[in-house]
Short mmCIF file of C-alpha atoms in Angstrom, two decimals:
data_model
loop_
_atom_site.label_atom_id
_atom_site.label_comp_id
_atom_site.label_asym_id
_atom_site.label_seq_id
_atom_site.Cartn_x
_atom_site.Cartn_y
_atom_site.Cartn_z
CA MET A 1 0.00 -0.08 0.04
CA LEU A 2 2.84 2.47 0.82
CA THR A 3 4.40 1.66 -2.48
CA ARG A 4 1.24 2.37 -4.35
CA ARG A 5 0.81 5.63 -2.58
CA TRP A 6 4.41 6.60 -3.12
CA LEU A 7 3.78 5.94 -6.89
CA ILE A 8 0.72 8.01 -7.09
CA ALA A 9 2.51 10.89 -5.33
CA SER A 10 5.30 10.70 -7.54
CA LEU A 11 3.10 10.80 -10.58
CA LEU A 12 1.28 13.76 -9.32
CA THR A 13 4.45 15.66 -8.68
CA LEU A 14 5.50 15.04 -12.23
CA LEU A 15 2.14 15.80 -13.78
CA LEU A 16 1.21 19.15 -11.98
CA PRO A 17 4.01 21.30 -13.29
CA ALA A 18 3.29 19.90 -16.83
CA ALA A 19 -0.34 20.81 -16.45
CA ALA A 20 0.59 24.33 -15.22
CA CYS A 21 2.98 24.86 -18.08
CA ALA A 22 0.18 23.83 -20.50
CA GLU A 23 -2.21 26.30 -18.80
CA ASP A 24 0.39 29.11 -19.20
CA SER A 25 1.03 28.36 -22.85
CA ALA A 26 -2.71 28.32 -23.70
CA SER A 27 -3.13 31.98 -22.18
CA THR A 28 0.09 33.42 -23.84
CA PHE A 29 0.51 34.05 -27.62
CA VAL A 30 3.70 34.70 -29.49
CA GLU A 31 4.32 37.65 -31.86
CA GLY A 32 5.30 36.33 -35.26
CA GLU A 33 3.65 32.90 -34.60
CA HIS A 34 0.01 33.68 -33.45
CA TYR A 35 -0.19 37.21 -34.57
CA VAL A 36 1.76 39.76 -36.61
CA ARG A 37 2.95 43.36 -35.68
CA LEU A 38 2.17 45.77 -38.43
CA ASP A 39 5.27 47.44 -39.88
CA ASN A 40 3.42 50.73 -39.52
CA GLU A 41 0.64 51.49 -37.06
CA VAL A 42 -2.71 52.53 -38.56
CA ARG A 43 -4.41 55.40 -36.83
CA THR A 44 -7.62 54.40 -34.92
CA VAL A 45 -10.82 56.51 -34.85
CA ASN A 46 -10.73 57.07 -30.99
CA PRO A 47 -7.21 56.81 -29.36
CA ASN A 48 -8.88 56.53 -25.94
CA LYS A 49 -10.50 53.15 -26.84
CA ILE A 50 -8.92 49.95 -27.87
CA GLU A 51 -10.25 49.46 -31.30
CA VAL A 52 -10.69 45.88 -32.69
CA THR A 53 -11.36 45.82 -36.42
CA GLU A 54 -12.59 42.82 -38.45
CA VAL A 55 -11.94 43.08 -42.09
CA PHE A 56 -14.71 41.07 -43.87
CA TRP A 57 -16.34 40.48 -47.20
CA TYR A 58 -20.03 39.58 -47.62
CA GLY A 59 -19.14 37.01 -50.27
CA CYS A 60 -16.64 35.30 -48.01
CA SER A 61 -17.97 31.99 -46.67
CA HIS A 62 -15.58 32.06 -43.75
CA CYS A 63 -16.86 35.57 -42.80
CA PHE A 64 -20.37 34.23 -43.12
CA HIS A 65 -19.77 31.55 -40.55
CA PHE A 66 -17.69 33.89 -38.47
CA GLU A 67 -20.26 36.44 -38.29
CA PRO A 68 -22.48 35.18 -35.34
CA MET A 69 -19.25 34.22 -33.43
CA VAL A 70 -17.64 37.71 -33.70
CA HIS A 71 -21.06 39.35 -33.13
CA ALA A 72 -21.48 37.50 -29.87
CA TRP A 73 -17.83 38.23 -28.85
CA SER A 74 -18.40 42.02 -29.58
CA LYS A 75 -21.39 42.13 -27.08
CA LYS A 76 -19.20 40.88 -24.22
CA GLN A 77 -16.51 43.38 -24.51
CA ALA A 78 -15.83 46.12 -21.87
CA ASP A 79 -16.53 49.98 -22.44
CA ASP A 80 -12.89 50.55 -23.06
CA VAL A 81 -13.04 48.25 -26.40
CA VAL A 82 -14.75 49.42 -29.61
CA PHE A 83 -15.57 46.80 -32.37
CA VAL A 84 -15.45 48.00 -35.94
CA GLN A 85 -16.20 46.29 -39.12
CA SER A 86 -14.35 47.26 -42.25
CA PRO A 87 -15.11 45.69 -45.82
CA ALA A 88 -12.39 44.52 -47.90
CA MET A 89 -12.23 45.05 -51.59
CA TRP A 90 -10.01 43.55 -54.28
CA ASN A 91 -12.40 43.73 -57.18
CA ARG A 92 -15.50 45.60 -58.44
CA VAL A 93 -17.95 43.30 -56.87
CA MET A 94 -16.33 43.66 -53.43
CA GLU A 95 -16.33 47.48 -53.89
CA THR A 96 -20.09 47.26 -54.65
CA HIS A 97 -20.70 45.18 -51.31
CA ALA A 98 -18.60 47.65 -49.46
CA ARG A 99 -20.81 50.55 -50.72
CA ALA A 100 -23.81 48.55 -49.49
CA PHE A 101 -22.38 48.23 -46.06
CA TYR A 102 -21.71 52.05 -45.72
CA THR A 103 -25.03 52.86 -47.36
CA ALA A 104 -26.80 50.59 -44.70
CA LYS A 105 -24.99 52.46 -42.03
CA ALA A 106 -25.87 55.96 -43.59
CA LEU A 107 -29.50 54.88 -43.65
CA ASP A 108 -29.38 53.41 -40.16
CA VAL A 109 -30.57 50.01 -41.39
CA LEU A 110 -27.48 47.92 -40.95
CA ASP A 111 -29.09 45.78 -38.19
CA LYS A 112 -31.92 44.92 -40.63
CA VAL A 113 -29.94 44.19 -43.87
CA HIS A 114 -26.50 43.03 -42.75
CA GLN A 115 -27.41 39.37 -42.16
CA PRO A 116 -29.72 39.31 -45.14
CA ILE A 117 -26.87 40.44 -47.49
CA PHE A 118 -24.68 37.60 -45.82
CA ASN A 119 -27.63 35.13 -46.42
CA ALA A 120 -28.41 36.25 -50.05
CA ILE A 121 -24.86 35.68 -51.25
CA ASN A 122 -23.89 32.63 -49.14
CA MET A 123 -27.12 30.82 -48.96
CA GLU A 124 -29.32 31.91 -51.87
CA ARG A 125 -26.36 32.21 -54.40
CA ASN A 126 -27.47 35.75 -55.15
CA MET A 127 -24.18 37.68 -55.53
CA LEU A 128 -25.78 41.18 -55.39
CA ARG A 129 -23.46 42.26 -58.08
CA ASP A 130 -24.83 45.70 -58.71
CA ALA A 131 -26.90 48.52 -57.28
CA ASP A 132 -30.20 47.30 -58.78
CA ALA A 133 -29.85 43.94 -57.01
CA LEU A 134 -29.02 45.61 -53.60
CA ALA A 135 -31.77 48.20 -54.09
CA GLU A 136 -34.25 45.19 -54.40
CA LEU A 137 -32.86 43.70 -51.16
CA PHE A 138 -32.99 47.00 -49.25
CA ALA A 139 -36.55 47.45 -50.55
CA GLN A 140 -37.61 44.23 -49.05
CA HIS A 141 -36.49 45.55 -45.60
CA GLY A 142 -38.33 48.98 -45.86
CA VAL A 143 -35.82 51.22 -47.64
CA ASP A 144 -37.23 53.29 -50.55
CA ARG A 145 -35.37 52.42 -53.87
CA GLU A 146 -34.74 56.10 -54.99
CA LYS A 147 -33.41 56.99 -51.42
CA PHE A 148 -31.10 53.97 -51.54
CA MET A 149 -29.79 54.88 -54.91
CA LYS A 150 -29.06 58.44 -53.85
CA VAL A 151 -27.05 57.52 -50.86
CA PHE A 152 -25.34 54.44 -52.62
CA ASN A 153 -24.04 56.87 -55.26
CA SER A 154 -23.21 59.74 -52.97
CA PHE A 155 -19.77 61.37 -52.42
CA SER A 156 -20.02 60.45 -48.63
CA ILE A 157 -20.11 56.66 -49.65
CA ASP A 158 -17.27 57.16 -52.15
CA SER A 159 -15.03 58.62 -49.38
CA GLN A 160 -15.84 55.89 -46.85
CA VAL A 161 -15.13 53.23 -49.44
CA ARG A 162 -11.80 54.79 -50.12
CA GLN A 163 -10.92 55.02 -46.48
CA ALA A 164 -11.80 51.32 -45.96
CA ASP A 165 -9.68 50.31 -48.81
CA ALA A 166 -6.67 52.42 -47.54
CA ARG A 167 -7.13 50.83 -44.14
CA ALA A 168 -7.04 47.34 -45.53
CA ARG A 169 -3.81 48.19 -47.45
CA GLY A 170 -2.33 49.59 -44.37
CA TYR A 171 -3.18 46.61 -42.37
CA GLY A 172 -1.60 44.29 -45.01
CA ILE A 173 -4.83 42.13 -45.23
CA GLN A 174 -4.19 38.80 -46.85
CA GLY A 175 -7.52 37.35 -46.61
CA THR A 176 -10.96 37.57 -44.85
CA PRO A 177 -11.81 37.42 -42.10
CA GLU A 178 -8.91 39.01 -40.47
CA MET A 179 -8.89 41.07 -37.25
CA VAL A 180 -6.63 44.11 -36.22
CA VAL A 181 -6.09 45.28 -32.72
CA ASN A 182 -5.59 48.91 -32.13
CA GLY A 183 -4.09 49.50 -35.50
CA LYS A 184 -0.97 47.57 -34.32
CA PHE A 185 -1.54 43.90 -34.62
CA ARG A 186 -3.17 41.59 -37.28
CA VAL A 187 -4.62 38.26 -36.50
CA SER A 188 -5.95 35.61 -39.04
CA THR A 189 -6.95 31.99 -38.81
CA ARG A 190 -3.59 31.14 -40.56
CA THR A 191 -1.78 32.46 -37.58
CA ALA A 192 -4.25 31.59 -34.83
CA GLY A 193 -5.14 28.31 -36.18
CA SER A 194 -8.93 28.66 -36.04
CA GLN A 195 -11.67 31.31 -35.90
CA ARG A 196 -12.21 30.57 -32.31
CA ASN A 197 -8.68 30.88 -31.39
CA MET A 198 -8.35 34.02 -33.39
CA LEU A 199 -10.86 35.63 -30.87
CA ASN A 200 -8.71 34.23 -27.99
CA VAL A 201 -5.62 35.92 -29.49
CA VAL A 202 -7.59 39.11 -29.93
CA ASP A 203 -8.51 38.97 -26.16
CA TYR A 204 -4.86 38.52 -25.25
CA LEU A 205 -3.73 41.53 -27.41
CA VAL A 206 -6.66 43.58 -26.02
CA GLU A 207 -5.43 42.96 -22.53
CA GLN A 208 -1.74 43.69 -23.51
CA GLU A 209 -3.03 47.03 -24.87
CA ARG A 210 -5.08 47.65 -21.68
CA LYS A 211 -2.02 47.02 -19.45
CA ALA A 212 0.21 49.25 -21.71
CA ALA A 213 -2.26 52.25 -21.26
CA GLN A 214 -2.19 51.88 -17.43
#
């Protein structure tokens, strides 16, 4: 009996440090491995907040599956964190979708059309390639077609689309979805390993930024 107890005690002595090390490694992420520091910081909207930006595209199936996850994550953030979505655009269709995003914000209907745009493209195979197709979708959610067209083609939307494109270039975005913390660090599924772990890495970086500001 003594021998058996001694063996159990010895095994516990060996295993506990290993478990502690595993826990430490799970809560600490390495620059260059789990996330990338940007060569040049990109200015955030509010320097008094920790800005977390998701660069996305409505036509990206990965973004479609990530949307409920990142939405739930954003609702749990403290007051010192601001979550921003910024559309990526590498071609004309993506630019059209970016214009739809900012038009929805300008018309204060993003909460009504954001998910339906995702659904139309990813579930219904309707790519919403032009303003007419988007006007039809917006009309289904109570937006006058003429009003939609006026805002969609406005100088204000032009400006916001150009700014979003410049941000993505500054971030060095390589795909979607990707997340940027405080204009300093870029996180992707390639670096983090999964969408869930991407949010874990973002949480880690937010905490580092919070500590640095103290």
